[in-house]
Amino acid sequence: MRTRVTEMFGIDLPIFAFSHCRDVVAAVSRAGGMGVLGALYFTPDELETELAWIDEHVGGRPYGVDVVMPAAYEGAQLGAATPAELQERLQTFIPDRHRTFVNDLLAGHGVPELTGEDAGHFLLGWTDATARPQVATALKHPIALLANALGAPPADVVAQAHERGVKVAGLASNVRHARKQREVGVDIIVAQGTEAGGHTGDVSTMVLVPEVVDAVAPAPVLAAGGIGRGRQMAAGMALGAEGVWTGSVWLATEEADTPQGALEQILRATSRDTVRSRSMTGKPARMLRNDWTEAWEGDAAPATLQMPLQFMLIADALRRVSRVRHPTLTPSPVGQIVGSLNQVKAVSQVVYEFMAEFGDTLERLGTVARE
Amino acid sequence: MRTRVTEMFGIDLPIFAFSHCRDVVAAVSRAGGMGVLGALYFTPDELETELAWIDEHVGGRPYGVDVVMPAAYEGAQLGAATPAELQERLQTFIPDRHRTFVNDLLAGHGVPELTGEDAGHFLLGWTDATARPQVATALKHPIALLANALGAPPADVVAQAHERGVKVAGLASNVRHARKQREVGVDIIVAQGTEAGGHTGDVSTMVLVPEVVDAVAPAPVLAAGGIGRGRQMAAGMALGAEGVWTGSVWLATEEADTPQGALEQILRATSRDTVRSRSMTGKPARMLRNDWTEAWEGDAAPATLQMPLQFMLIADALRRVSRVRHPTLTPSPVGQIVGSLNQVKAVSQVVYEFMAEFGDTLERLGTVARE
C-alpha cells in the first residue's frame, strides 16, 4: 500500500498503533505498521529503558513515542523550577473532601491502605515540566515520530524534533485544535472521534475526519476512534485520512501487558459498556463503565479536579487497587470497539486480519461502483 | 450503482432520505434515491394529504413512510380504547412541577401564553394507538417502504406491510435491537450511530455498523448517523452497509420547509453544537444546543418524563414558541454533520455532490490499494 504517510516513514502499512507496552510497539513496527509508545506512565529513566529495549527488538523499523503536553493545566502559572517542587505545591490544591471521597470509596470495597511505601511520581507526564524530560529522552533514540496527545505542543519542541528529522503528530478532537497544531508546525494531524479510548472529544470519527482533512489540507490526517478492523480502516481512509491511528485493539493481544482482570472485562464488554468520564485525569476520557466510574457519577461524588490534580488525587488509590487486583475499581481506558475484542490474538495476526479485510472491502466497493 | 437495496427497490442510488417535508421526499426519489416521509407530526387525515401530494409529484418513483411505534411507553398498560381517551388519562400523569417549569421558562423569555386555541393532538404518533392509523393510511398508498423509528414494530404490522409488497425497515442503535427487529420480520436494518440527529443511542456509526452487519447477516443494513456527503457514504458502505440513511443534510435544502430561524442556526452551527437531550420526548435525541436544552440541563430543571408524557408536557410550549418565532427556545433535532451544512442547496445538487464525491473516493481508495 502507498499513501502519503507510508511514503513519509517508509512503512508498508498506514497503521499507527498506540500502546503503553513496548512489546506491542516493536511487534507492530516489525509487522509493517508504526508502533508508538505512550510515555506517560514512565519516568525519564524508565522511558530510557523501554526505548533501549525497542531499539534492540524493532529490527530497524521506524517507531514513535507519544507524550502528553496539555496546552493548559492547573499549576502552569506557578513557575515551579522542578517537577518535585511543582508537585509539592500542587498537593496543597487538593481539597480534603476529595481525599476523603476516594479513601471512603476504596475502604467500602475492602481495599487495604498503603503501608508506608514511596507514593511514587504522582504527576506523571501531565505537565510541560514533566513531559519535557520525556521528550529529551525520546529524542536520544532513533524515533521516527513524536506524538502529542493533548493540544498543540510547544513550538520549540516541534523544532527540536524537526532538527533531528523526527516528524510530529498531534491528536485533535475538533477543527480548531487541528488548525492550531498546524500553526505550530505539527506534520500529521490525528483526527480522533469521540468513540476512541482515553482522552476524547464529543464529535464522532465519521463527522470529524472529513472536517479536519478539509481544514488542514494538504497536511496528512490519520483517522482515530472506532478503528479496530479492516472495514473501519477502509472507512477512515474513505473519509479522507491517509492512514489510521489505533489503540484499544492492541490491548487484547498476546504481546500486551494488559492486567488479567482488565483483559477479562475487555473481552466481555459490549460497545455500550464504555463511558466518557473525568474521573481519571480531570479531562473527559473514555473507559469501561465500572464501580469506579459509577462512584464518580453518583450524587455523593465531588466534582472532579482539573488536570493534573485529579490524577494526583487518585494515584495512591490506583496503587492500592492494583495491589489487590480489584477488578472493577480502577479507570480502564478503552474505546467503543471493545465490543468486538472477544479473543486474544498475536499482534501479527491482528495486522494480517486488518489488511485482509481492508482488501476485501475495497474489492466489494469496487464491484458496487462498477455496476 | 448496484447494491442489494438498489435491487430490492429498483432505485439508482442507495441513498435513503428521511424528511418531514413531502417536497424533499419527492425530490430525492426523483433524483434516484428513496425519500421517506416522517409521519410523526401528522394526523391520519394530514398524512393522507401529504401522501396524495407525493403520489402526484414523485414521478412513479418508489418512496417510503416512517412511523414511530416505540416498543415501550407510559400508558401502554392503560388499554385505552381511543387516542383521545389515552391522552385524557395520560394528562393526569404529568406533575404540576413540570408544567410550572415549562411555563416559567417561556415566561422568562417573554413568550406569550396561548389564548384559548385548541391544544391540538398532543400525543402525535408516539404510541401504538396513534401510529396504527398512520400505518393504515400509509398502506393505502403505493409506498415501497415502511420504516419504524423506535424499536421493533408489532409483528402484525410487518405482516400487513409484506402482504402489500411493502418492505419494512427498522432503526437500531445497538445489536440487541437489530436482532429483535429481524425476529419480527424486519427486512432492512438501519444501524444508526450516536452522531445522528433525533432519537439516537450511544455507539458511534463507525463502531455500530460492522457489529450490526455481522449480527443480522445476510439481511441488508443501511448506515445512518454522520452521513451527509459522498466520503461519508463511502465510509458507511466500507463498514459493510448496502446504502445510507440520511436526515440532517436535507434540512438545508431549497425544497425543505425548515423554519427560517432554525435554518439560520443550522447554517451557523459547528459539529460541536449538538447535544443528546431527553427534553423533547423523554428519550435521548440529538438536537442543537440552545436555550431550551440548557434550561433542561440546569439545576432547576425537573427530571424529564417518560415517552409520550414529555412531549405532551411541552406541546403547548412548542406552539407558543413557534407563534412568536423565538429562535432558540425549541428543540431542533439535527445530527453532528450540522457543522458541514453551510449553504442551502437544491436536493438534486446534494444528490449529485454525494455521488460525485463517492466516485472520487472509490477512485482514490483504488489507487492506494494498487500501489
XYZ file of C-alpha atoms in Angstrom, chain B:
371
model
C -24.653 1.682 -8.765
C -25.913 -1.673 -7.660
C -26.285 -2.982 -4.121
C -28.849 -5.283 -2.568
C -31.057 -2.350 -1.626
C -30.979 -0.713 -5.056
C -32.020 -4.098 -6.459
C -34.725 -4.530 -3.822
C -36.432 -1.272 -4.741
C -35.325 -0.694 -8.317
C -33.654 2.592 -7.403
C -30.488 4.052 -8.907
C -28.701 5.139 -5.733
C -28.665 3.595 -2.260
C -29.423 6.944 -0.572
C -32.415 6.922 1.776
C -33.577 10.366 2.835
C -35.704 10.836 5.932
C -37.659 14.095 5.955
C -40.833 15.523 7.464
C -41.231 17.521 4.250
C -43.048 15.990 1.271
C -41.146 18.168 -1.203
C -37.840 16.691 -0.068
C -39.208 13.145 -0.186
C -40.437 13.511 -3.750
C -37.275 15.299 -4.892
C -34.930 12.638 -3.509
C -36.924 9.821 -5.089
C -36.992 11.662 -8.401
C -33.195 12.100 -8.158
C -32.744 8.329 -7.957
C -32.673 7.760 -4.197
C -35.514 6.927 -1.830
C -37.396 9.647 0.033
C -39.009 8.574 3.312
C -41.677 10.790 4.867
C -41.657 11.101 8.652
C -45.330 10.667 9.597
C -44.987 11.596 13.248
C -46.307 15.131 13.138
C -49.350 14.336 11.015
C -52.851 13.221 11.910
C -54.068 10.402 9.662
C -56.008 12.975 7.594
C -52.987 15.212 7.216
C -50.840 12.212 6.302
C -53.373 11.272 3.631
C -52.993 14.750 2.126
C -49.193 14.577 2.173
C -49.043 11.125 0.585
C -51.561 12.047 -2.096
C -49.331 15.007 -2.951
C -46.254 12.788 -3.095
C -48.064 10.278 -5.324
C -48.695 13.120 -7.763
C -45.180 14.550 -7.661
C -42.842 11.577 -7.310
C -42.987 10.628 -10.969
C -43.743 6.991 -10.254
C -40.514 6.505 -8.304
C -40.581 4.492 -5.050
C -40.817 6.264 -1.698
C -41.381 5.341 1.927
C -43.108 6.360 5.151
C -41.555 6.405 8.623
C -43.705 5.894 11.726
C -42.845 5.782 15.417
C -44.067 2.730 17.267
C -41.946 2.599 20.405
C -41.633 -0.847 21.927
C -42.375 0.626 25.361
C -44.098 3.787 26.535
C -46.029 5.139 29.521
C -49.705 4.322 29.202
C -49.236 1.159 27.137
C -50.796 -0.713 30.058
C -53.874 1.525 30.269
C -55.585 -0.238 27.407
C -57.331 2.932 26.306
C -59.831 2.398 23.507
C -59.023 5.566 21.555
C -56.140 8.016 21.260
C -58.403 10.668 22.823
C -59.126 8.507 25.856
C -55.438 7.592 26.201
C -54.499 11.243 26.021
C -57.009 12.252 28.660
C -55.781 9.642 31.098
C -52.099 10.336 30.407
C -52.565 14.054 31.121
C -53.144 13.156 34.771
C -49.623 11.634 34.892
C -47.875 14.971 34.287
C -46.723 16.573 37.566
C -47.586 20.205 38.248
C -43.914 20.886 38.931
C -43.114 20.079 35.323
C -45.886 22.294 33.939
C -44.685 25.147 36.141
C -41.081 24.701 34.991
C -42.019 24.946 31.314
C -44.358 27.886 31.846
C -41.767 29.771 33.872
C -39.095 29.083 31.250
C -41.220 30.566 28.473
C -42.422 33.462 30.609
C -38.787 34.231 31.451
C -38.103 34.598 27.718
C -41.159 36.782 27.175
C -43.111 34.177 25.202
C -46.862 34.955 25.457
C -49.399 32.306 26.511
C -51.832 30.668 24.117
C -55.201 32.324 24.010
C -57.834 29.636 24.142
C -56.990 27.782 20.935
C -57.446 24.061 20.540
C -54.494 22.423 22.219
C -54.101 20.097 19.235
C -53.114 16.450 19.041
C -50.625 16.176 21.896
C -49.807 12.512 21.532
C -48.756 12.646 17.917
C -47.664 9.246 16.734
C -45.695 8.207 19.797
C -47.879 5.256 20.739
C -49.211 2.098 19.212
C -52.720 3.573 19.366
C -51.738 6.679 17.434
C -49.263 5.153 14.985
C -51.550 2.363 13.751
C -53.946 4.758 11.979
C -50.881 6.279 10.300
C -49.809 2.831 9.125
C -53.316 2.157 7.803
C -53.225 5.425 5.862
C -49.742 4.791 4.518
C -50.590 1.305 3.292
C -53.385 2.711 1.113
C -50.698 4.437 -0.940
C -48.161 2.882 -3.326
C -45.349 3.094 -0.785
C -42.320 0.831 -1.201
C -41.018 1.042 2.362
C -42.446 1.310 5.856
C -39.837 2.308 8.442
C -40.157 2.232 12.212
C -38.052 4.697 14.136
C -38.037 3.208 17.641
C -37.712 -0.467 18.449
C -39.260 -3.450 16.716
C -42.673 -2.860 15.120
C -45.546 -5.204 16.061
C -45.361 -8.440 14.033
C -48.862 -7.950 12.587
C -47.837 -4.550 11.193
C -44.876 -6.188 9.477
C -47.217 -8.843 8.094
C -49.662 -6.224 6.779
C -46.843 -4.434 5.003
C -45.483 -7.631 3.494
C -48.963 -8.628 2.243
C -48.957 -5.430 0.206
C -45.418 -5.999 -1.075
C -44.065 -3.237 1.147
C -40.620 -3.767 2.697
C -40.081 -2.901 6.338
C -37.044 -1.084 7.762
C -36.228 -0.597 11.424
C -33.803 1.805 13.073
C -31.475 0.212 15.615
C -28.809 1.789 17.777
C -27.402 -1.454 19.122
C -27.019 -5.105 18.154
C -29.663 -6.394 20.543
C -32.344 -4.183 18.999
C -31.215 -5.102 15.496
C -31.596 -8.817 16.238
C -35.014 -8.246 17.769
C -36.181 -6.447 14.657
C -35.046 -9.307 12.474
C -37.016 -11.711 14.674
C -40.271 -9.904 13.876
C -39.518 -9.936 10.150
C -37.989 -6.519 9.513
C -36.307 -6.613 6.082
C -33.703 -3.839 6.364
C -31.873 -2.711 9.479
C -30.867 0.927 9.700
C -27.817 0.934 12.018
C -27.851 4.433 13.432
C -24.873 5.829 15.308
C -24.901 8.318 18.141
C -23.894 11.203 15.876
C -27.305 11.102 14.176
C -29.994 13.712 14.720
C -33.165 12.871 16.615
C -33.522 9.738 18.721
C -30.161 8.096 18.950
C -28.103 5.677 21.024
C -24.590 5.997 22.373
C -22.473 3.880 19.999
C -20.902 5.633 17.005
C -21.643 4.735 13.395
C -18.028 3.611 12.857
C -18.372 1.028 15.619
C -22.047 0.133 15.255
C -22.360 -0.632 11.546
C -19.903 -3.563 11.354
C -21.404 -5.017 14.543
C -24.935 -4.874 13.152
C -23.921 -6.080 9.679
C -22.320 -9.176 11.219
C -25.199 -9.727 13.664
C -28.035 -9.704 11.120
C -26.275 -11.117 8.042
C -27.411 -11.730 5.383
C -30.072 -9.036 5.957
C -29.120 -5.733 4.335
C -28.066 -2.849 6.569
C -28.115 0.892 5.938
C -25.569 3.098 7.702
C -27.031 6.118 9.490
C -25.569 8.867 11.638
C -22.900 11.283 10.451
C -23.645 10.797 6.764
C -24.081 13.943 4.728
C -21.594 13.665 1.855
C -20.016 11.195 -0.523
C -16.959 10.395 1.614
C -19.245 9.505 4.494
C -21.413 7.407 2.190
C -18.332 5.515 1.024
C -17.255 5.072 4.644
C -20.673 3.709 5.629
C -20.542 1.228 2.785
C -16.932 0.316 3.600
C -18.238 -0.638 7.040
C -20.477 -3.195 5.334
C -23.705 -1.281 4.705
C -25.611 -1.669 1.434
C -26.526 2.010 1.426
C -27.033 5.029 3.647
C -29.901 6.538 5.623
C -29.654 10.320 5.859
C -31.664 13.073 7.520
C -29.971 16.266 8.661
C -28.469 17.086 5.270
C -31.935 17.669 3.769
C -32.836 20.336 6.336
C -30.647 22.813 4.456
C -32.189 22.269 1.016
C -34.307 24.620 -1.075
C -37.183 22.145 -1.002
C -37.256 21.807 2.817
C -39.763 23.662 4.980
C -37.213 24.220 7.762
C -38.294 27.371 9.649
C -36.051 30.350 8.866
C -34.814 30.746 12.447
C -33.863 27.083 12.733
C -32.235 27.150 9.295
C -30.028 30.090 10.240
C -28.841 28.257 13.328
C -28.169 25.115 11.321
C -26.070 27.042 8.799
C -24.060 28.650 11.616
C -23.596 25.630 13.908
C -20.396 23.615 14.200
C -20.288 19.858 14.729
C -19.802 20.516 18.457
C -23.060 22.440 18.835
C -25.388 19.477 19.297
C -26.346 17.617 22.441
C -28.259 14.441 23.244
C -31.206 15.569 25.335
C -34.344 13.929 26.727
C -36.105 17.289 26.773
C -38.192 16.693 23.650
C -39.634 13.212 24.031
C -38.209 11.647 27.189
C -35.803 9.504 25.137
C -32.317 10.773 24.233
C -32.432 12.697 20.967
C -29.670 14.753 19.384
C -30.512 18.410 18.747
C -28.876 21.817 18.609
C -27.645 23.030 21.983
C -29.706 26.135 22.727
C -31.655 27.911 25.481
C -34.136 25.044 25.537
C -31.632 22.226 26.078
C -29.567 24.315 28.508
C -32.637 25.002 30.627
C -33.391 21.278 30.900
C -29.797 20.592 31.919
C -29.871 23.280 34.613
C -30.087 22.584 38.324
C -33.630 23.952 38.470
C -34.948 21.514 35.847
C -37.080 18.535 36.857
C -36.185 15.091 35.526
C -37.691 14.590 32.080
C -40.807 12.415 31.842
C -41.209 9.096 30.038
C -42.410 8.908 26.432
C -45.056 10.130 25.494
C -45.554 12.295 28.601
C -42.589 14.599 27.950
C -43.856 15.603 24.530
C -47.397 16.039 25.877
C -45.882 18.311 28.526
C -44.098 20.520 26.020
C -46.578 20.507 23.109
C -48.214 23.781 24.144
C -44.797 25.325 24.708
C -43.729 24.402 21.179
C -46.843 26.042 19.784
C -46.262 29.186 21.846
C -42.610 29.440 20.825
C -43.397 28.757 17.193
C -46.036 31.527 17.179
C -43.518 34.199 18.143
C -40.715 32.514 16.180
C -38.419 32.519 19.176
C -35.171 31.258 17.633
C -33.548 29.297 20.458
C -36.314 28.060 22.741
C -37.456 24.950 20.926
C -35.886 21.524 20.358
C -34.167 21.491 16.969
C -33.211 17.881 16.107
C -30.119 17.582 13.931
C -27.012 15.395 13.769
C -23.350 16.294 14.148
C -22.964 16.800 10.392
C -24.705 20.119 11.010
C -21.165 21.525 11.083
C -20.820 20.964 7.348
C -24.220 22.413 6.424
C -23.211 25.943 5.496
C -25.228 26.610 2.388
C -28.749 25.945 1.113
C -28.744 23.751 -1.990
C -31.308 22.066 -4.195
C -31.987 18.419 -3.335
C -30.774 17.394 -6.783
C -27.497 19.234 -6.166
C -26.972 17.467 -2.838
C -27.575 14.104 -4.507
C -25.228 14.992 -7.354
C -22.454 16.045 -4.964
C -22.960 12.877 -2.901
C -22.385 10.713 -5.930
C -19.512 12.760 -7.351
C -17.593 12.603 -4.070
C -18.471 8.928 -3.644
C -16.986 8.223 -7.062
C -13.841 10.248 -6.343
C -13.423 8.447 -3.041
C -13.570 4.987 -4.566
C -11.090 6.027 -7.203
C -8.710 7.365 -4.556
C -9.005 4.190 -2.460
C -8.388 2.085 -5.535
C -5.117 3.934 -6.147
C -3.964 3.351 -2.563
C -4.562 -0.349 -2.835
C -2.999 -0.849 -6.265
C 0.344 0.676 -5.287
